[in-house]
Coordinates of C-alpha atoms in Angstrom, one line a residue:
M1163 CA -19.0 7.6 -7.8
L1164 CA -16.8 9.8 -5.5
W1165 CA -13.5 8.4 -6.7
E1166 CA -12.3 10.5 -9.6
E1167 CA -11.2 8.3 -12.5
R1168 CA -7.5 8.6 -13.0
Q1169 CA -6.8 8.6 -16.7
G1170 CA -3.5 10.4 -17.0
E1171 CA -0.5 8.3 -17.9
T1172 CA 3.0 8.8 -16.4
T1173 CA 5.4 9.7 -19.1
A1174 CA 8.5 8.4 -17.2
D1175 CA 9.3 5.8 -14.6
P1176 CA 8.3 7.5 -11.2
M1177 CA 11.1 5.9 -9.3
A1178 CA 13.7 6.9 -11.9
M1179 CA 12.5 10.5 -11.6
L1180 CA 12.6 10.4 -7.8
R1181 CA 16.2 9.2 -7.9
I1182 CA 17.2 12.5 -9.5
G1183 CA 14.9 14.5 -7.3
F1184 CA 11.9 15.1 -9.5
A1185 CA 8.2 14.2 -9.4
G1186 CA 7.2 14.5 -13.0
N1187 CA 8.6 17.9 -14.1
R1188 CA 8.6 19.3 -10.5
E1189 CA 11.9 19.6 -8.7
L1190 CA 11.7 18.2 -5.1
P1191 CA 13.3 19.4 -1.9
A1192 CA 16.2 17.4 -0.3
G1193 CA 15.1 13.8 0.3
E1194 CA 16.1 10.2 -0.1
L1195 CA 14.7 6.9 -1.4
L1196 CA 13.5 4.4 1.2
T1197 CA 14.1 0.7 0.5
E1198 CA 12.7 -2.6 1.5
Q1199 CA 13.9 -3.9 4.9
S1200 CA 12.1 -7.2 5.0
T1201 CA 13.8 -10.5 5.9
R1202 CA 13.4 -11.7 2.3
I1203 CA 16.3 -9.4 1.4
G1204 CA 19.3 -11.6 1.8
D1205 CA 23.0 -11.0 1.9
G1206 CA 24.3 -9.4 -1.2
Q1207 CA 20.9 -8.5 -2.5
D1208 CA 20.1 -5.0 -3.5
P1209 CA 16.8 -4.0 -1.8
G1210 CA 14.4 -2.3 -4.2
P1211 CA 13.2 1.3 -3.6
L1212 CA 9.7 1.7 -2.1
C1213 CA 9.1 5.5 -1.9
W1214 CA 10.8 8.8 -1.6
I1215 CA 10.8 10.8 1.6
S1216 CA 11.8 14.5 2.3
K1217 CA 14.5 15.3 4.8
E1218 CA 12.4 18.2 6.3
P1219 CA 8.7 18.9 6.8
P1220 CA 7.0 19.9 3.6
S1221 CA 4.9 22.9 2.9
A1222 CA 1.1 22.5 2.7
Q1223 CA 1.3 24.2 -0.8
L1224 CA 3.8 21.6 -2.1
L1225 CA 1.5 18.7 -0.9
A1226 CA -1.5 20.3 -2.5
T1227 CA 0.4 20.8 -5.8
L1228 CA 1.7 17.2 -5.8
R1229 CA -1.8 15.8 -5.0
A1230 CA -3.1 17.8 -8.0
E1231 CA -0.4 16.4 -10.2
S1232 CA -0.6 12.8 -9.1
D1233 CA -2.6 11.8 -12.2
T1234 CA 0.3 12.7 -14.4
N1235 CA 3.4 11.9 -12.3
G1236 CA 2.2 8.5 -11.0
L1237 CA 3.0 9.3 -7.4
W1238 CA 0.7 9.6 -4.4
P1239 CA 1.8 12.3 -1.9
L1240 CA 1.2 11.8 1.9
L1241 CA 2.7 12.6 5.2
L1242 CA 5.0 10.0 6.8
V1243 CA 5.5 10.4 10.5
D1244 CA 7.7 8.4 12.8
D1245 CA 8.3 9.9 16.3
T1246 CA 10.4 7.2 17.8
E1247 CA 11.7 5.1 14.9
I1248 CA 14.2 5.5 12.1
Y1249 CA 12.5 6.3 8.8
G1250 CA 12.3 3.2 6.6
E1251 CA 14.3 0.9 8.8
R1252 CA 11.6 -0.3 11.2
C1253 CA 7.9 -0.4 11.1
T1254 CA 6.8 2.6 8.9
V1255 CA 7.6 1.0 5.6
G1256 CA 9.4 -2.0 4.1
V1257 CA 9.6 -4.3 7.2
V1258 CA 7.1 -6.8 5.8
A1259 CA 7.5 -7.7 2.1
P1260 CA 5.6 -5.4 -0.2
E1261 CA 2.8 -6.9 -2.2
P1262 CA 1.9 -6.2 -5.9
R1263 CA -1.1 -4.0 -6.4
A1264 CA -2.8 -6.8 -8.2
H1265 CA -3.3 -8.5 -4.8
I1266 CA -5.7 -5.7 -3.9
D1267 CA -7.8 -6.5 -6.9
K1268 CA -8.5 -10.0 -5.5
W1269 CA -10.4 -8.6 -2.5
H1270 CA -13.8 -7.0 -2.2
V1271 CA -14.9 -5.0 0.8
E1272 CA -17.8 -7.4 1.6
Q1273 CA -15.4 -10.4 1.7
V1274 CA -12.8 -8.6 3.8
M1275 CA -15.3 -7.3 6.3
D1276 CA -17.1 -10.7 6.6
R1277 CA -13.9 -12.6 7.1
I1278 CA -12.5 -10.3 9.8
W1279 CA -15.9 -10.0 11.6
D1280 CA -16.2 -13.7 11.8
G1281 CA -12.6 -14.0 13.1
L1282 CA -13.2 -11.3 15.8
C1283 CA -16.4 -12.9 16.9
Q1284 CA -15.3 -16.5 16.9
V1285 CA -16.5 -18.5 19.9
D1286 CA -14.2 -20.2 22.3
S1287 CA -15.7 -23.2 24.0
D1288 CA -14.5 -22.2 27.5
L1289 CA -14.5 -18.4 27.3
G1290 CA -17.5 -17.7 25.1
P1291 CA -17.7 -15.1 22.3
A1292 CA -14.7 -12.7 22.1
Y1293 CA -17.0 -9.7 22.1
D1294 CA -20.3 -9.4 23.9
L1295 CA -23.5 -8.2 22.2
E1296 CA -23.5 -4.9 24.1
S1297 CA -20.2 -3.9 22.6
L1298 CA -21.4 -4.9 19.1
A1299 CA -24.9 -3.3 19.3
P1300 CA -26.8 -2.4 17.2
F1301 CA -25.3 -5.5 15.5
D1302 CA -24.5 -9.0 16.7
H1303 CA -22.1 -11.8 15.8
T1304 CA -23.2 -11.8 12.2
C1305 CA -21.4 -9.4 9.9
P1306 CA -23.9 -6.6 8.7
G1307 CA -21.9 -5.9 5.5
P1308 CA -20.8 -2.5 4.1
A1309 CA -22.6 0.7 4.7
P1310 CA -24.3 2.8 2.0
A1311 CA -22.3 5.6 0.3
G1312 CA -22.3 9.0 2.0
D1313 CA -23.5 12.3 0.5
L1314 CA -20.6 14.5 -0.7
L1315 CA -20.3 17.6 1.5
A1316 CA -17.0 19.0 0.1
D1317 CA -14.6 18.5 -2.8
A1318 CA -12.5 15.5 -1.7
N1319 CA -9.1 16.9 -2.7
V1320 CA -9.8 20.4 -1.4
L1321 CA -10.8 19.0 2.0
A1322 CA -7.6 16.8 1.9
N1323 CA -5.5 19.9 1.4
Q1324 CA -7.2 21.7 4.2
L1325 CA -6.8 18.9 6.7
T1326 CA -3.2 18.2 5.7
Q1327 CA -2.2 21.7 7.0
R1328 CA -3.5 20.7 10.5
L1329 CA -1.3 17.5 10.5
L1330 CA 2.0 19.2 9.6
N1331 CA 4.5 19.4 12.3
E1332 CA 8.3 18.9 12.9
Q1333 CA 7.9 15.1 12.9
T1334 CA 6.1 14.9 9.5
R1335 CA 7.9 14.3 6.2
L1336 CA 6.6 14.3 2.6
G1337 CA 6.4 10.8 1.2
L1338 CA 5.9 10.0 -2.5
V1339 CA 4.7 6.5 -3.3
P1340 CA 4.5 5.0 -6.8
A1341 CA 0.8 4.3 -6.6
P1342 CA -2.2 5.8 -8.4
R1343 CA -4.3 6.2 -5.3
G1344 CA -3.7 6.6 -1.6
S1345 CA -5.5 3.4 -0.7
D1346 CA -2.8 1.3 -2.3
V1347 CA 0.1 2.7 -0.3
L1348 CA -0.3 0.3 2.6
T1349 CA 0.2 -2.7 0.4
V1350 CA 3.0 -1.4 -1.9
L1351 CA 5.0 0.1 1.0
G1352 CA 5.2 -3.1 3.0
W1353 CA 3.6 -1.3 5.9
S1354 CA 3.5 -3.3 9.1
G1355 CA 1.4 -1.1 11.4
A1356 CA -1.5 -3.5 11.5
T1357 CA 0.3 -6.8 11.6
N1358 CA -1.1 -7.7 15.0
H1359 CA -4.6 -7.5 13.3
V1360 CA -3.9 -8.8 9.8
S1361 CA -0.8 -10.4 8.4
R1362 CA -1.0 -8.6 5.0
C1363 CA -2.4 -5.3 3.9
A1364 CA -4.1 -6.0 0.6
G1365 CA -7.5 -6.5 2.2
L1366 CA -7.2 -3.2 4.1
S1367 CA -6.2 -1.5 0.9
A1368 CA -9.4 -2.9 -0.7
M1369 CA -11.5 -1.4 2.1
L1370 CA -9.7 1.9 1.7
R1371 CA -10.5 1.8 -2.1
S1372 CA -14.1 1.4 -1.3
W1373 CA -14.0 4.3 1.2
E1374 CA -12.5 6.5 -1.5
E1375 CA -15.5 5.6 -3.7
R1376 CA -18.3 5.7 -1.1
F1377 CA -17.1 8.4 1.3
G1378 CA -14.6 10.6 -0.7
A1379 CA -11.8 9.4 1.6
R1380 CA -8.2 10.5 1.0
V1381 CA -5.0 9.1 2.7
L1382 CA -3.3 12.0 4.5
R1383 CA -0.8 10.6 7.0
L1384 CA 0.8 7.3 7.8
G1385 CA 2.8 6.3 10.8
P1386 CA 4.3 3.2 12.4
D1387 CA 0.9 2.2 13.8
R1388 CA -1.6 4.8 12.7
L1389 CA -3.4 6.2 9.6
D1390 CA -5.3 9.4 9.1
L1391 CA -7.9 10.0 6.3
S1392 CA -9.9 13.0 5.2
V1393 CA -13.6 12.2 4.5
A1394 CA -15.7 14.3 2.1
A1395 CA -18.9 12.3 2.4
P1396 CA -19.2 11.3 6.1
P1397 CA -22.2 9.6 7.6
T1398 CA -24.6 12.2 9.2
R1399 CA -27.5 10.0 10.3
R1400 CA -27.3 7.8 13.4
E1401 CA -28.1 4.6 11.6
H1402 CA -25.6 5.3 8.8
A1403 CA -22.9 6.2 11.3
A1404 CA -23.4 2.9 13.1
A1405 CA -23.1 1.0 9.8
V1406 CA -19.8 2.8 9.0
A1407 CA -18.6 2.2 12.6
A1408 CA -19.1 -1.5 12.0
E1409 CA -16.7 -1.3 9.0
H1410 CA -14.2 0.6 11.1
W1411 CA -14.3 -2.1 13.7
T1412 CA -13.2 -4.7 11.2
F1413 CA -10.6 -2.3 9.9
A1414 CA -9.0 -1.2 13.2
P1415 CA -10.7 -3.0 16.2
D1416 CA -8.3 -1.5 18.8
R1417 CA -9.2 2.0 17.8
V1418 CA -13.0 1.3 18.2
M1419 CA -13.1 -0.8 21.3
Q1420 CA -10.2 0.5 23.3
D1421 CA -10.9 4.2 22.7
S1422 CA -14.8 4.1 22.6
G1423 CA -15.8 0.8 24.2
S1424 CA -18.5 -0.1 21.7
I1425 CA -19.5 0.3 18.1
A1426 CA -22.5 2.5 19.1
S1427 CA -20.3 4.9 21.1
Y1428 CA -17.7 5.1 18.3
A1429 CA -20.5 5.8 15.8
E1430 CA -21.5 9.0 17.6
E1431 CA -17.8 10.1 17.5
I1432 CA -17.5 9.8 13.7
R1433 CA -21.0 11.1 12.8
G1434 CA -20.5 14.1 10.5
G1435 CA -16.7 14.0 11.1
R1436 CA -14.5 14.9 8.2
Q1437 CA -11.4 13.1 9.5
W1438 CA -11.0 9.4 10.4
S1439 CA -8.0 8.3 12.4
F1440 CA -7.0 4.7 13.2
W1441 CA -4.4 3.0 15.3
W1442 CA -3.4 -0.5 16.0
D1443 CA -1.6 -2.2 19.0

């Protein structure tokens, strides 16, 4: 299994520590707590905190250190980027109501993939199938199910640290989310980037959990409508890459079909690649 078991226990409430500028025993740079902005927060209600965000771009070393300490401080570090929006007040976090992590436990990758595949391929009596067989090849309108696990080519956390350095720029900020693994941040943040694809994120988080286990994936960067992952065990064979590409189509169909035009073309793009990037309309 590629996902390292997280057995450390946080000795203090992570959000309480963030309020005073600490992650565990580590003092943080200047930052602020982001709070829920969803419509369920009524007049006079105090919105709960979702995560902490730095006021300036972080150093790569700080991110690597916090990633190594996430077992003990109960916080997942990632880059938050929002070129055109105000942090925390629009679609990066908190616009849709956050969900409990327990909701992710209710989903399995096979179930998520099958449900979305069927929805994307449903037949309209006048227009025919939403996607033709050429764009779905080597698959058809029947969901093929998840791909086999990849072979580990690098240490997952070392690779994540290396790729994070390439993503740092003036628009990125350090985010610290009270979650034990990166896959869960979409759900606990109330992220709305994929709302034109799925109404809630628990199913997508379940897929990400499976990718952590099968492909050594790590969540690196989250924006209003995009997500970037490092991948320590990518598919290297053509057939395997196609099977993974089928999963990616159910996860972010806009990224696959609008950028690449077909599952087969997209599969060649990700074959052997150690970073997966997704976006949603």
